[in-house]
mmCIF file of C-alpha atoms in Angstrom:
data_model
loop_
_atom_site.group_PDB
_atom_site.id
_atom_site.type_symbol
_atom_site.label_atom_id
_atom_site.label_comp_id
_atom_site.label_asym_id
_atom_site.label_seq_id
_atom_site.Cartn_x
_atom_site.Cartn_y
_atom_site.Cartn_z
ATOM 1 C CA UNK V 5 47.725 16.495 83.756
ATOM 2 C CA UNK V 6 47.654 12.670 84.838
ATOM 3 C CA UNK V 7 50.101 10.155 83.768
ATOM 4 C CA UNK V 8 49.505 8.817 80.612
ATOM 5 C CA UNK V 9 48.792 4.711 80.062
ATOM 6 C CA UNK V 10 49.271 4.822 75.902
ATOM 7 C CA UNK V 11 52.622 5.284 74.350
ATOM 8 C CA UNK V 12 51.494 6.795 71.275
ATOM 9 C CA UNK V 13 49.532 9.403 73.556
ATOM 10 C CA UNK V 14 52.491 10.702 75.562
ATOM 11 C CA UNK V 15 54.657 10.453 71.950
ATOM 12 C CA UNK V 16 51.805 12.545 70.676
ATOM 13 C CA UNK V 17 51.564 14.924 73.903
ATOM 14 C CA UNK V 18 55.836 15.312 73.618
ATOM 15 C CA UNK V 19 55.521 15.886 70.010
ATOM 16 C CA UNK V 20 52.950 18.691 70.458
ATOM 17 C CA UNK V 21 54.625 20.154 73.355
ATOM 18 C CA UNK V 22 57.905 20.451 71.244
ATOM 19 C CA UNK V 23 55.802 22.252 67.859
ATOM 20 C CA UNK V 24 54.494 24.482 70.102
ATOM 21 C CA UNK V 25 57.341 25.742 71.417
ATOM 22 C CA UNK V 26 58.539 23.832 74.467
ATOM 23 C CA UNK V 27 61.850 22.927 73.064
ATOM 24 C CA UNK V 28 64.025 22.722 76.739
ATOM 25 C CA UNK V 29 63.509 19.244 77.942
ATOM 26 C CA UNK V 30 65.044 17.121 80.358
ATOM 27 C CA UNK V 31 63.918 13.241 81.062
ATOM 28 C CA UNK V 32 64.060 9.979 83.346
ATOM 29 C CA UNK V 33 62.572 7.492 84.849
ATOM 30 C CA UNK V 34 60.929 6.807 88.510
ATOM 31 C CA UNK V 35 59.585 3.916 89.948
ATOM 32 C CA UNK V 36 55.698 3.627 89.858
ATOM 33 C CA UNK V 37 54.855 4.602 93.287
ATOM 34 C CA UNK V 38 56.852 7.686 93.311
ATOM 35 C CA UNK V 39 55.439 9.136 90.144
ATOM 36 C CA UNK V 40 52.871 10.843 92.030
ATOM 37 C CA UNK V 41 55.479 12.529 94.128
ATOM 38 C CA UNK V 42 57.698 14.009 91.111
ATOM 39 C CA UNK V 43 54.649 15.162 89.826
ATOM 40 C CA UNK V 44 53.711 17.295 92.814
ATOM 41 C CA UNK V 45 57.456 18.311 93.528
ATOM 42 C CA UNK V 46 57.350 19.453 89.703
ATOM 43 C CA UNK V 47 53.944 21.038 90.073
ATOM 44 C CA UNK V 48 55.572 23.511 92.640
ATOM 45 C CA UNK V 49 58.626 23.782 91.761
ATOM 46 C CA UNK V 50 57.968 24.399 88.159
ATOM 47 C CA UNK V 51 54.197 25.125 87.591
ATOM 48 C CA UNK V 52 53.769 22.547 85.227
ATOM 49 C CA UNK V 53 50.009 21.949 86.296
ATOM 50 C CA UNK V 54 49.157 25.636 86.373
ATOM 51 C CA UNK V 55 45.820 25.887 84.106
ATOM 52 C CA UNK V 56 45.220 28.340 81.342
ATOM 53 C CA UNK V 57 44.909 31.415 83.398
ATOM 54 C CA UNK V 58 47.849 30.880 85.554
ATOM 55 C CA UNK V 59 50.033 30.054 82.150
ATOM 56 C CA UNK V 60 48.551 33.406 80.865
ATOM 57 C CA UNK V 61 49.548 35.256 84.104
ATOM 58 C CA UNK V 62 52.782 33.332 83.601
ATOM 59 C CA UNK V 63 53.771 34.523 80.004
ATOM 60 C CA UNK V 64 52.461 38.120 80.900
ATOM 61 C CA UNK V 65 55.061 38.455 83.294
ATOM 62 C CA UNK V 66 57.778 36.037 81.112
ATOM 63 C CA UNK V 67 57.920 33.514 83.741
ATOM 64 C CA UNK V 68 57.770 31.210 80.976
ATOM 65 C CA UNK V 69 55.454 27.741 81.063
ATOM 66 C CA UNK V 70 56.329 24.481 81.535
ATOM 67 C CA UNK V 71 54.631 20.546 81.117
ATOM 68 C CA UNK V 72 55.152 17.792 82.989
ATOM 69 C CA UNK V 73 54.568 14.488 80.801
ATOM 70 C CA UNK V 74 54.264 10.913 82.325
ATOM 71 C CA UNK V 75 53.813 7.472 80.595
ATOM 72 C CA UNK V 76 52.906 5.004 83.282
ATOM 73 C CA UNK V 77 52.610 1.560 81.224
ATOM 74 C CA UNK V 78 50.188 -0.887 82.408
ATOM 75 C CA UNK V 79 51.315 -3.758 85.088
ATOM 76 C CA UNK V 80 54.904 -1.832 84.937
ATOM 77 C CA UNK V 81 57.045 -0.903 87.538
ATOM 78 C CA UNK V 82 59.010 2.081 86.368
ATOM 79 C CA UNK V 83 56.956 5.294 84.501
ATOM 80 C CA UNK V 84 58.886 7.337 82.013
ATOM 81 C CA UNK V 85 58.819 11.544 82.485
ATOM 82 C CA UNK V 86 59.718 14.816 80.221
ATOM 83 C CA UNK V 87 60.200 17.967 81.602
ATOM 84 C CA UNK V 88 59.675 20.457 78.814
ATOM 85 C CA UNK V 89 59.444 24.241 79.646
ATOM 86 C CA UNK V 90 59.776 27.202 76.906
ATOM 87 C CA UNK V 91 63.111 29.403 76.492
ATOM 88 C CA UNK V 92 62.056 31.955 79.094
ATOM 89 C CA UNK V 93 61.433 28.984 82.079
ATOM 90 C CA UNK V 94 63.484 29.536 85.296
ATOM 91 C CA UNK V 95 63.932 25.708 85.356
ATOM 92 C CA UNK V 96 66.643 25.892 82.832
ATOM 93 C CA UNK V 97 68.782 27.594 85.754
ATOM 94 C CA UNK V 98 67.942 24.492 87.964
ATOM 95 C CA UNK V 99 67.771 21.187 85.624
ATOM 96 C CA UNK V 100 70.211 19.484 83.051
ATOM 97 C CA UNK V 101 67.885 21.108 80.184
ATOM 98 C CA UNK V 102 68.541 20.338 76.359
ATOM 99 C CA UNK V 103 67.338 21.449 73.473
ATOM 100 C CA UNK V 104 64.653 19.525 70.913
ATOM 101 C CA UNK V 105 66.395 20.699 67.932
ATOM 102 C CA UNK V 106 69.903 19.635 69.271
ATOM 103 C CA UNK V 107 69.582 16.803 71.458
ATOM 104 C CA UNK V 108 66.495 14.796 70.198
ATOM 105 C CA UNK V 109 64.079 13.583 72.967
ATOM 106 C CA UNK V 110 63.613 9.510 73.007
ATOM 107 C CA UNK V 111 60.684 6.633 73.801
ATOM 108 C CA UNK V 112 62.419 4.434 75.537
ATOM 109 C CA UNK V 113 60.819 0.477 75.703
ATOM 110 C CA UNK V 114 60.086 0.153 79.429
ATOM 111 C CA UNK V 115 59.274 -3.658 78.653
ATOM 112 C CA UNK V 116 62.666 -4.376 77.793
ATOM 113 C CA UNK V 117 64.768 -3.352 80.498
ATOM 114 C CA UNK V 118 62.749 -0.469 82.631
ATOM 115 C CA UNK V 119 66.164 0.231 84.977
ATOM 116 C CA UNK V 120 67.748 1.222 81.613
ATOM 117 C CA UNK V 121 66.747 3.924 78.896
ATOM 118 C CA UNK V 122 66.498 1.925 75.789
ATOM 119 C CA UNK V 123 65.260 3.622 73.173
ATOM 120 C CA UNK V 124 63.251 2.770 70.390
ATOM 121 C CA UNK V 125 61.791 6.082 69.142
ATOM 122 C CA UNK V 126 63.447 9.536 68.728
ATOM 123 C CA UNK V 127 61.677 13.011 67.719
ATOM 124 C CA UNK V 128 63.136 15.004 64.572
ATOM 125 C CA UNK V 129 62.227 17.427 61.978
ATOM 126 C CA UNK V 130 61.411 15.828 58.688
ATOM 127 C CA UNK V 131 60.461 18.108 55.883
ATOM 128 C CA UNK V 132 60.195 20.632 58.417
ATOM 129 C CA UNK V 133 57.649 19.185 60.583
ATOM 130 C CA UNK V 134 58.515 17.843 64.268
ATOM 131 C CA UNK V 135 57.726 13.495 63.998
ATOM 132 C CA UNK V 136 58.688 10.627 65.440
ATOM 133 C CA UNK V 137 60.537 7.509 63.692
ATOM 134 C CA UNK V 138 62.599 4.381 64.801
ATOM 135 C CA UNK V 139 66.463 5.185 66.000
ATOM 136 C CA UNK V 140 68.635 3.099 64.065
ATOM 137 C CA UNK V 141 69.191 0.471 66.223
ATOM 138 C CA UNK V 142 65.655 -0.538 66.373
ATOM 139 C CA UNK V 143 65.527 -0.433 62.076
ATOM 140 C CA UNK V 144 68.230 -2.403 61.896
ATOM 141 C CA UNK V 145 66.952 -4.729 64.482
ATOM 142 C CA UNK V 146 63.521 -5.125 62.518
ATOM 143 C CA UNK V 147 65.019 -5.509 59.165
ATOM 144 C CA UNK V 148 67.270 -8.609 61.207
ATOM 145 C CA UNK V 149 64.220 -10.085 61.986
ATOM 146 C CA UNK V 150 62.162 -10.219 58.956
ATOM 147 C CA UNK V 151 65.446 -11.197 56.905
ATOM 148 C CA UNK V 152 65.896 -14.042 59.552
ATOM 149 C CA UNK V 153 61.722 -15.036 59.003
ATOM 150 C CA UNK V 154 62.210 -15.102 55.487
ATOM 151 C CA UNK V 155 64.614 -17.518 55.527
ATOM 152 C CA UNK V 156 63.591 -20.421 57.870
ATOM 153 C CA UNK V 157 64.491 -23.646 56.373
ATOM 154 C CA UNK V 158 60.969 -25.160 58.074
ATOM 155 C CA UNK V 159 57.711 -24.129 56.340
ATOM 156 C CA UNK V 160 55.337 -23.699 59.407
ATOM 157 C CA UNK V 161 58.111 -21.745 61.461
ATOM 158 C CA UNK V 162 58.742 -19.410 58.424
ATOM 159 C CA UNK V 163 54.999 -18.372 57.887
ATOM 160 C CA UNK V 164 54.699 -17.794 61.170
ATOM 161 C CA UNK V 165 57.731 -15.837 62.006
ATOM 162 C CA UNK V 166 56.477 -13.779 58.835
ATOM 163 C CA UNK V 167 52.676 -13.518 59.875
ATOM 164 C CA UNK V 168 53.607 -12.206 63.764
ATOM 165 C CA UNK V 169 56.337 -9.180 62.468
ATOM 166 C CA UNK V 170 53.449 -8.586 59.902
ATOM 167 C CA UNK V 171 51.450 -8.283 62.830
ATOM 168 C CA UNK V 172 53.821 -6.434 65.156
ATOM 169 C CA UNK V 173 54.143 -3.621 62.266
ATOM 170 C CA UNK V 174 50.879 -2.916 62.017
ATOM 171 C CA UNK V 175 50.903 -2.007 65.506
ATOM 172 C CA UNK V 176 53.738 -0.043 65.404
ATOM 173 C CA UNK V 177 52.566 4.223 66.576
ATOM 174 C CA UNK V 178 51.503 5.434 63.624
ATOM 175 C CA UNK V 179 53.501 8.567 63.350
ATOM 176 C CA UNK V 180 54.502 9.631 60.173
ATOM 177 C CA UNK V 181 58.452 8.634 60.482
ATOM 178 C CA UNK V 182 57.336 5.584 61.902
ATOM 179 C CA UNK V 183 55.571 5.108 58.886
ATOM 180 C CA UNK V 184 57.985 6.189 56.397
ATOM 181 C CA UNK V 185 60.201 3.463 58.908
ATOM 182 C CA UNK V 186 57.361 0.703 58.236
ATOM 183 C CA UNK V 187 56.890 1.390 54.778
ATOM 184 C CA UNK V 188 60.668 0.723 53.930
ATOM 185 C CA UNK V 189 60.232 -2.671 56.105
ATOM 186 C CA UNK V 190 57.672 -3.792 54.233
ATOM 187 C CA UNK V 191 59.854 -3.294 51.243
ATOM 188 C CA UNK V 192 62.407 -5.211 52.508
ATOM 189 C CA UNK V 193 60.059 -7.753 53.106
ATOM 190 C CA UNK V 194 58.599 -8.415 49.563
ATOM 191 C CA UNK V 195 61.974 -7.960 47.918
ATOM 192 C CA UNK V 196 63.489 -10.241 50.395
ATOM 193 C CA UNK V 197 60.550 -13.261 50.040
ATOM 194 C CA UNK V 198 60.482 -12.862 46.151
ATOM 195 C CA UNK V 199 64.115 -13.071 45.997
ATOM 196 C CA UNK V 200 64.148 -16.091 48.278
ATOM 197 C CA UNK V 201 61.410 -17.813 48.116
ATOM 198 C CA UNK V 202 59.748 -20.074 45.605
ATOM 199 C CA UNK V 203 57.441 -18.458 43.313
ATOM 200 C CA UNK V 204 54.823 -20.970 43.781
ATOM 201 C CA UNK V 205 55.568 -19.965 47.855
ATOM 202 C CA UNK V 206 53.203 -16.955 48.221
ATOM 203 C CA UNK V 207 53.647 -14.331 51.229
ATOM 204 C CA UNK V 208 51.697 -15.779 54.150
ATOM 205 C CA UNK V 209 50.874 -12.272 55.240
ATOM 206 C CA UNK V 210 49.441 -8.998 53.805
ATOM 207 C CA UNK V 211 51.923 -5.989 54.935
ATOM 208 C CA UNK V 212 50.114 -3.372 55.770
ATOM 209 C CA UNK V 213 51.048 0.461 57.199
ATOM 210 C CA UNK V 214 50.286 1.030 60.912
ATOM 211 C CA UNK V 215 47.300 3.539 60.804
ATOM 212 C CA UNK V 216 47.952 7.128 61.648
ATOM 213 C CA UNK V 217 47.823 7.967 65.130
ATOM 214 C CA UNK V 218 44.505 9.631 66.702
ATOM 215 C CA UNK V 219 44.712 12.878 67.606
ATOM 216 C CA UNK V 220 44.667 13.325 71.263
ATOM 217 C CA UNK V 221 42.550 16.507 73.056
ATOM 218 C CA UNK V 222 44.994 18.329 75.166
ATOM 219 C CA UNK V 223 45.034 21.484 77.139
#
C-alpha cells in the first residue's frame, strides 16, 4: 500500500496489523524522498506488497506475510515506517525484529524533532484488546500543562491557555486508551479549576472526549 498522510490511519493500520497476527515488528525513520525506495527494497525483499493471492500462495507454503506501513506527514521531511511480518516470516532471520506483546510499538511526533524518535503513543493490551494510549511522558506532560493554565494569575491568558488544551484534546486520535488518557485529563481539569478557582469563575471551556476513530478499509 501507499504511505499514509493521517496519523490516526497508520495507528489504526499498526493496530490492526498487530490483532491480526503480525506481532514481529521492527521500525524507523527515512527522509521523505527515500520513502519510495524502502518501500520497493521492502517490496522485494520481503513481499510486503504481494496482494491477496500471492499472501495465500505465501501462507500455503509457510513463507509467512508481511506489511510495510508508512506515515508520510504533510509538508514534513522525515516519514515514519513499521515492518511487521507474522511468526513464520524469513525477515526475522534478516532484521532487528521484536515482538508486540514484549516490546510495544510507538507513534513517534515527527513535528517535534523528526531526526529523533519521540514518542507520544505506544500500543498495549487493555482488557485484552490491542489499543493505543499516551506513554507516560506525554500524560504527565499534559496534566503539566493544564495544571499550569489553571493557574495563570492574568484572566485573559488563563481562559485561553484553558480553551486551546480544551481544544488540543479533542483532537487527540480517538483510540480507546487515548480516551481512557483524555478522560482522566479532563478530570484533572475540573478538579483542578474548582479547587482553584473562584466559584463565581466558571470553566471557559466545555471538555469534551476526542471522538472515536473511523474505521479505515484495508486489504
Amino acid at each position: 500500500m501507499g504511505s499514509i498522510r493521517h496519523k490516526s490511519a497508520a495507528m489504526q493500520r499498526v493496530q490492526d496489523l498487530v490483532r491480526r497476527g503480525y506481532v514481529r515488528w521492527t521500525a524507523g525513520v527515512v527522509p521523505r524522498e527515500k520513502a519510495a525506495r524502502l518501500a520497493a527494497k521492502f517490496a522485494a525483499r520481503y513481499g510486503t506488497a504481494a496482494d491477496r493471492n500471492e499472501r495465500r500462495r505465501r501462507r500455503r507454503h509457510g513463507a509467512g506475510n508481511g506489511f510495510l506501513v508508512v506515515y508520510l506527514p504533510p509538508r514534513q521531511p522525515y516519514a515514519v515506517w513499521w515492518l511487521l511480518v507474522d511468526d513464520e516470516h524469513p525477515a526475522q532471520h534478516y532484521e532487528d525484529l521484536r515482538d508486540a506483546q514484549e516490546v510495544r510499538i510507538t507513534m513517534p511526533n515527527p513535528y517535534w524533532c523528526p531526526e529523533v524518535w519521540r514518542e507520544d503513543y505506544e500500543l498495549v493490551r487493555l482488557d485484552d484488546r490491542w489499543t493505543w494510549r499516551m506513554v507516560e511522558a506525554r500524560r504527565t506532560e499534559w496534566q503539566a500543562r493544564l495544571r499550569e493554565a489553571v493557574r495563570q494569575p492574568d484572566r485573559d491568558t488563563r481562559h485561553l491557555q484553558v480553551r486551546q488544551a480544551v481544544y488540543s484534546l479533542r483532537k487527540l486520535p480517538g483510540f480507546r486508551g487515548v480516551r481512557q488518557d483524555a478522560h482522566g485529563l479532563i478530570r484533572l481539569l475540573k478538579s483542578d479549576w474548582k479547587r482553584v478557582r473562584h466559584k463565581a469563575e466558571p470553566l471557559p471551556a466545555t471538555p469534551r472526549l476526542p471522538p472515536y476513530v473511523r474505521r479505515v478499509p484495508h486489504a
